[in-house]
């Protein structure tokens, strides 16, 4: 069973808060309290911040993958040999689970986050802070 964890993007301060900095989440009232980075406050999930859930999957470097992450993905053939092409995919919640979204050609297609065709997956950023440069 995977751990249920969240992180919070603060749209007011433009900061990401980790699961450890979240004091409590009240989904009924749409509130989250964050304690960290020198202050503590109560925020409205619908207008002041965005909640992102941990997918239960870690990337090739053992980093946790969250909804809203941008990942570098290398697919391979059935024997596990990687293809030369590197893809960039966004992690989204679709249907009943987390998926990798490919909309590079204007058409949305989804693949499993744990597809056996994936040789390597690496978090390179998120939808709020952009892509991290190496």
PDB file of C-alpha atoms in Angstrom:
ATOM      1  CA  UNK A   1       0.000   0.000   0.000  1.00  0.00           C
ATOM      2  CA  UNK A   2       1.361   3.418  -0.916  1.00  0.00           C
ATOM      3  CA  UNK A   3       1.663   6.328   1.469  1.00  0.00           C
ATOM      4  CA  UNK A   4      -0.875   9.090   0.926  1.00  0.00           C
ATOM      5  CA  UNK A   5       1.225  12.252   0.737  1.00  0.00           C
ATOM      6  CA  UNK A   6       0.742  15.714  -0.692  1.00  0.00           C
ATOM      7  CA  UNK A   7       2.693  18.822  -1.500  1.00  0.00           C
ATOM      8  CA  UNK A   8       1.281  22.329  -1.887  1.00  0.00           C
ATOM      9  CA  UNK A   9       2.047  25.050  -4.430  1.00  0.00           C
ATOM     10  CA  UNK A  10       1.420  28.465  -2.858  1.00  0.00           C
ATOM     11  CA  UNK A  11       0.116  30.683  -5.672  1.00  0.00           C
ATOM     12  CA  UNK A  12       0.443  33.793  -3.471  1.00  0.00           C
ATOM     13  CA  UNK A  13       4.114  33.355  -2.514  1.00  0.00           C
ATOM     14  CA  UNK A  14       5.184  31.209  -5.495  1.00  0.00           C
ATOM     15  CA  UNK A  15       6.616  28.532  -3.214  1.00  0.00           C
ATOM     16  CA  UNK A  16       6.340  24.760  -3.058  1.00  0.00           C
ATOM     17  CA  UNK A  17       5.701  23.194   0.347  1.00  0.00           C
ATOM     18  CA  UNK A  18       6.628  19.569   0.986  1.00  0.00           C
ATOM     19  CA  UNK A  19       4.488  17.003   2.760  1.00  0.00           C
ATOM     20  CA  UNK A  20       6.508  17.620   5.952  1.00  0.00           C
ATOM     21  CA  UNK A  21       5.539  21.320   5.906  1.00  0.00           C
ATOM     22  CA  UNK A  22       1.800  20.610   5.687  1.00  0.00           C
ATOM     23  CA  UNK A  23       0.202  20.735   9.125  1.00  0.00           C
ATOM     24  CA  UNK A  24      -3.284  19.592   8.076  1.00  0.00           C
ATOM     25  CA  UNK A  25      -5.602  19.326   5.080  1.00  0.00           C
ATOM     26  CA  UNK A  26      -9.371  19.771   5.327  1.00  0.00           C
ATOM     27  CA  UNK A  27     -10.841  18.706   1.987  1.00  0.00           C
ATOM     28  CA  UNK A  28     -14.434  19.317   3.112  1.00  0.00           C
ATOM     29  CA  UNK A  29     -13.811  23.029   3.738  1.00  0.00           C
ATOM     30  CA  UNK A  30     -11.043  23.266   1.122  1.00  0.00           C
ATOM     31  CA  UNK A  31      -8.352  24.420   3.547  1.00  0.00           C
ATOM     32  CA  UNK A  32      -4.713  23.549   4.131  1.00  0.00           C
ATOM     33  CA  UNK A  33      -2.349  24.786   6.861  1.00  0.00           C
ATOM     34  CA  UNK A  34       1.326  25.011   5.977  1.00  0.00           C
ATOM     35  CA  UNK A  35       4.092  25.550   8.510  1.00  0.00           C
ATOM     36  CA  UNK A  36       7.434  26.274   7.007  1.00  0.00           C
ATOM     37  CA  UNK A  37       9.851  28.710   5.448  1.00  0.00           C
ATOM     38  CA  UNK A  38       9.501  31.084   8.395  1.00  0.00           C
ATOM     39  CA  UNK A  39       5.720  31.410   8.622  1.00  0.00           C
ATOM     40  CA  UNK A  40       2.501  29.519   9.187  1.00  0.00           C
ATOM     41  CA  UNK A  41      -0.851  30.153   7.527  1.00  0.00           C
ATOM     42  CA  UNK A  42      -4.185  28.723   6.496  1.00  0.00           C
ATOM     43  CA  UNK A  43      -4.880  28.701   2.741  1.00  0.00           C
ATOM     44  CA  UNK A  44      -7.891  28.026   0.529  1.00  0.00           C
ATOM     45  CA  UNK A  45      -7.151  25.085  -1.792  1.00  0.00           C
ATOM     46  CA  UNK A  46      -9.471  26.408  -4.502  1.00  0.00           C
ATOM     47  CA  UNK A  47      -8.040  29.941  -4.814  1.00  0.00           C
ATOM     48  CA  UNK A  48      -4.723  30.384  -2.984  1.00  0.00           C
ATOM     49  CA  UNK A  49      -2.851  27.153  -3.551  1.00  0.00           C
ATOM     50  CA  UNK A  50      -2.795  23.847  -5.401  1.00  0.00           C
ATOM     51  CA  UNK A  51      -2.644  20.436  -3.802  1.00  0.00           C
ATOM     52  CA  UNK A  52      -0.646  17.692  -5.558  1.00  0.00           C
ATOM     53  CA  UNK A  53      -0.745  14.037  -4.529  1.00  0.00           C
ATOM     54  CA  UNK A  54       2.180  11.606  -4.416  1.00  0.00           C
ATOM     55  CA  UNK A  55       1.703   8.927  -7.082  1.00  0.00           C
ATOM     56  CA  UNK A  56       3.326   6.156  -5.047  1.00  0.00           C
ATOM     57  CA  UNK A  57       6.065   5.864  -7.692  1.00  0.00           C
ATOM     58  CA  UNK A  58       9.687   7.013  -7.533  1.00  0.00           C
ATOM     59  CA  UNK A  59      11.812   7.978 -10.510  1.00  0.00           C
ATOM     60  CA  UNK A  60      15.096   6.415 -11.606  1.00  0.00           C
ATOM     61  CA  UNK A  61      16.945   8.599  -9.050  1.00  0.00           C
ATOM     62  CA  UNK A  62      14.583   7.560  -6.202  1.00  0.00           C
ATOM     63  CA  UNK A  63      12.789  10.953  -6.189  1.00  0.00           C
ATOM     64  CA  UNK A  64       9.074  10.841  -5.423  1.00  0.00           C
ATOM     65  CA  UNK A  65       6.833  11.556  -8.412  1.00  0.00           C
ATOM     66  CA  UNK A  66       3.869  13.856  -7.728  1.00  0.00           C
ATOM     67  CA  UNK A  67       0.875  14.918  -9.769  1.00  0.00           C
ATOM     68  CA  UNK A  68       1.981  17.963 -11.774  1.00  0.00           C
ATOM     69  CA  UNK A  69       5.580  16.819 -12.187  1.00  0.00           C
ATOM     70  CA  UNK A  70       7.301  17.038 -15.548  1.00  0.00           C
ATOM     71  CA  UNK A  71       9.333  13.939 -16.337  1.00  0.00           C
ATOM     72  CA  UNK A  72      11.964  12.961 -18.847  1.00  0.00           C
ATOM     73  CA  UNK A  73      10.961   9.506 -20.080  1.00  0.00           C
ATOM     74  CA  UNK A  74      12.923   7.032 -22.168  1.00  0.00           C
ATOM     75  CA  UNK A  75      10.869   4.183 -23.598  1.00  0.00           C
ATOM     76  CA  UNK A  76      12.323   0.927 -24.873  1.00  0.00           C
ATOM     77  CA  UNK A  77      11.532  -2.244 -26.732  1.00  0.00           C
ATOM     78  CA  UNK A  78      10.164  -5.462 -25.241  1.00  0.00           C
ATOM     79  CA  UNK A  79      13.676  -6.649 -24.295  1.00  0.00           C
ATOM     80  CA  UNK A  80      14.345  -3.440 -22.337  1.00  0.00           C
ATOM     81  CA  UNK A  81      16.636  -1.808 -24.892  1.00  0.00           C
ATOM     82  CA  UNK A  82      16.105   1.972 -24.722  1.00  0.00           C
ATOM     83  CA  UNK A  83      15.064   3.950 -27.764  1.00  0.00           C
ATOM     84  CA  UNK A  84      17.179   6.983 -28.696  1.00  0.00           C
ATOM     85  CA  UNK A  85      14.286   9.436 -28.363  1.00  0.00           C
ATOM     86  CA  UNK A  86      13.787  11.205 -25.012  1.00  0.00           C
ATOM     87  CA  UNK A  87      10.210  12.279 -24.261  1.00  0.00           C
ATOM     88  CA  UNK A  88       8.893  14.915 -21.884  1.00  0.00           C
ATOM     89  CA  UNK A  89       5.649  13.996 -20.123  1.00  0.00           C
ATOM     90  CA  UNK A  90       3.427  15.647 -17.527  1.00  0.00           C
ATOM     91  CA  UNK A  91       2.029  13.570 -14.630  1.00  0.00           C
ATOM     92  CA  UNK A  92      -1.757  13.926 -14.347  1.00  0.00           C
ATOM     93  CA  UNK A  93      -4.606  12.190 -12.566  1.00  0.00           C
ATOM     94  CA  UNK A  94      -6.878  10.678 -15.229  1.00  0.00           C
ATOM     95  CA  UNK A  95      -9.626   8.135 -14.810  1.00  0.00           C
ATOM     96  CA  UNK A  96      -8.749   6.091 -11.770  1.00  0.00           C
ATOM     97  CA  UNK A  97      -5.025   6.727 -11.545  1.00  0.00           C
ATOM     98  CA  UNK A  98      -1.937   8.713 -12.367  1.00  0.00           C
ATOM     99  CA  UNK A  99      -0.848   8.825 -16.002  1.00  0.00           C
ATOM    100  CA  UNK A 100       1.819  10.359 -18.211  1.00  0.00           C
ATOM    101  CA  UNK A 101       0.287  12.923 -20.569  1.00  0.00           C
ATOM    102  CA  UNK A 102       1.647  13.385 -24.083  1.00  0.00           C
ATOM    103  CA  UNK A 103       0.111  16.356 -25.861  1.00  0.00           C
ATOM    104  CA  UNK A 104       3.158  17.268 -27.960  1.00  0.00           C
ATOM    105  CA  UNK A 105       1.249  16.854 -31.237  1.00  0.00           C
ATOM    106  CA  UNK A 106      -1.905  18.608 -30.004  1.00  0.00           C
ATOM    107  CA  UNK A 107      -3.695  15.330 -29.287  1.00  0.00           C
ATOM    108  CA  UNK A 108      -3.853  14.127 -25.688  1.00  0.00           C
ATOM    109  CA  UNK A 109      -2.665  10.548 -25.203  1.00  0.00           C
ATOM    110  CA  UNK A 110      -1.984   8.877 -21.878  1.00  0.00           C
ATOM    111  CA  UNK A 111       0.289   6.075 -20.784  1.00  0.00           C
ATOM    112  CA  UNK A 112       0.769   4.323 -17.470  1.00  0.00           C
ATOM    113  CA  UNK A 113       3.282   5.741 -15.023  1.00  0.00           C
ATOM    114  CA  UNK A 114       4.586   2.209 -14.518  1.00  0.00           C
ATOM    115  CA  UNK A 115       4.448   1.024 -18.133  1.00  0.00           C
ATOM    116  CA  UNK A 116       6.795  -1.880 -18.790  1.00  0.00           C
ATOM    117  CA  UNK A 117       8.037  -0.042 -21.894  1.00  0.00           C
ATOM    118  CA  UNK A 118       9.603   2.681 -19.695  1.00  0.00           C
ATOM    119  CA  UNK A 119      13.357   2.189 -19.372  1.00  0.00           C
ATOM    120  CA  UNK A 120      13.984   5.399 -17.438  1.00  0.00           C
ATOM    121  CA  UNK A 121      11.854   8.133 -15.859  1.00  0.00           C
ATOM    122  CA  UNK A 122      13.276  11.227 -14.191  1.00  0.00           C
ATOM    123  CA  UNK A 123      11.533  14.212 -12.579  1.00  0.00           C
ATOM    124  CA  UNK A 124      12.927  17.351 -14.222  1.00  0.00           C
ATOM    125  CA  UNK A 125      10.477  19.942 -12.869  1.00  0.00           C
ATOM    126  CA  UNK A 126       6.827  20.660 -12.299  1.00  0.00           C
ATOM    127  CA  UNK A 127       4.018  22.644 -13.894  1.00  0.00           C
ATOM    128  CA  UNK A 128       4.449  25.565 -11.482  1.00  0.00           C
ATOM    129  CA  UNK A 129       8.221  26.003 -11.301  1.00  0.00           C
ATOM    130  CA  UNK A 130       9.067  24.832 -14.821  1.00  0.00           C
ATOM    131  CA  UNK A 131      11.823  22.506 -15.952  1.00  0.00           C
ATOM    132  CA  UNK A 132      15.067  22.365 -13.985  1.00  0.00           C
ATOM    133  CA  UNK A 133      18.257  22.778 -16.009  1.00  0.00           C
ATOM    134  CA  UNK A 134      21.102  20.313 -15.485  1.00  0.00           C
TER     135      UNK A 134
END
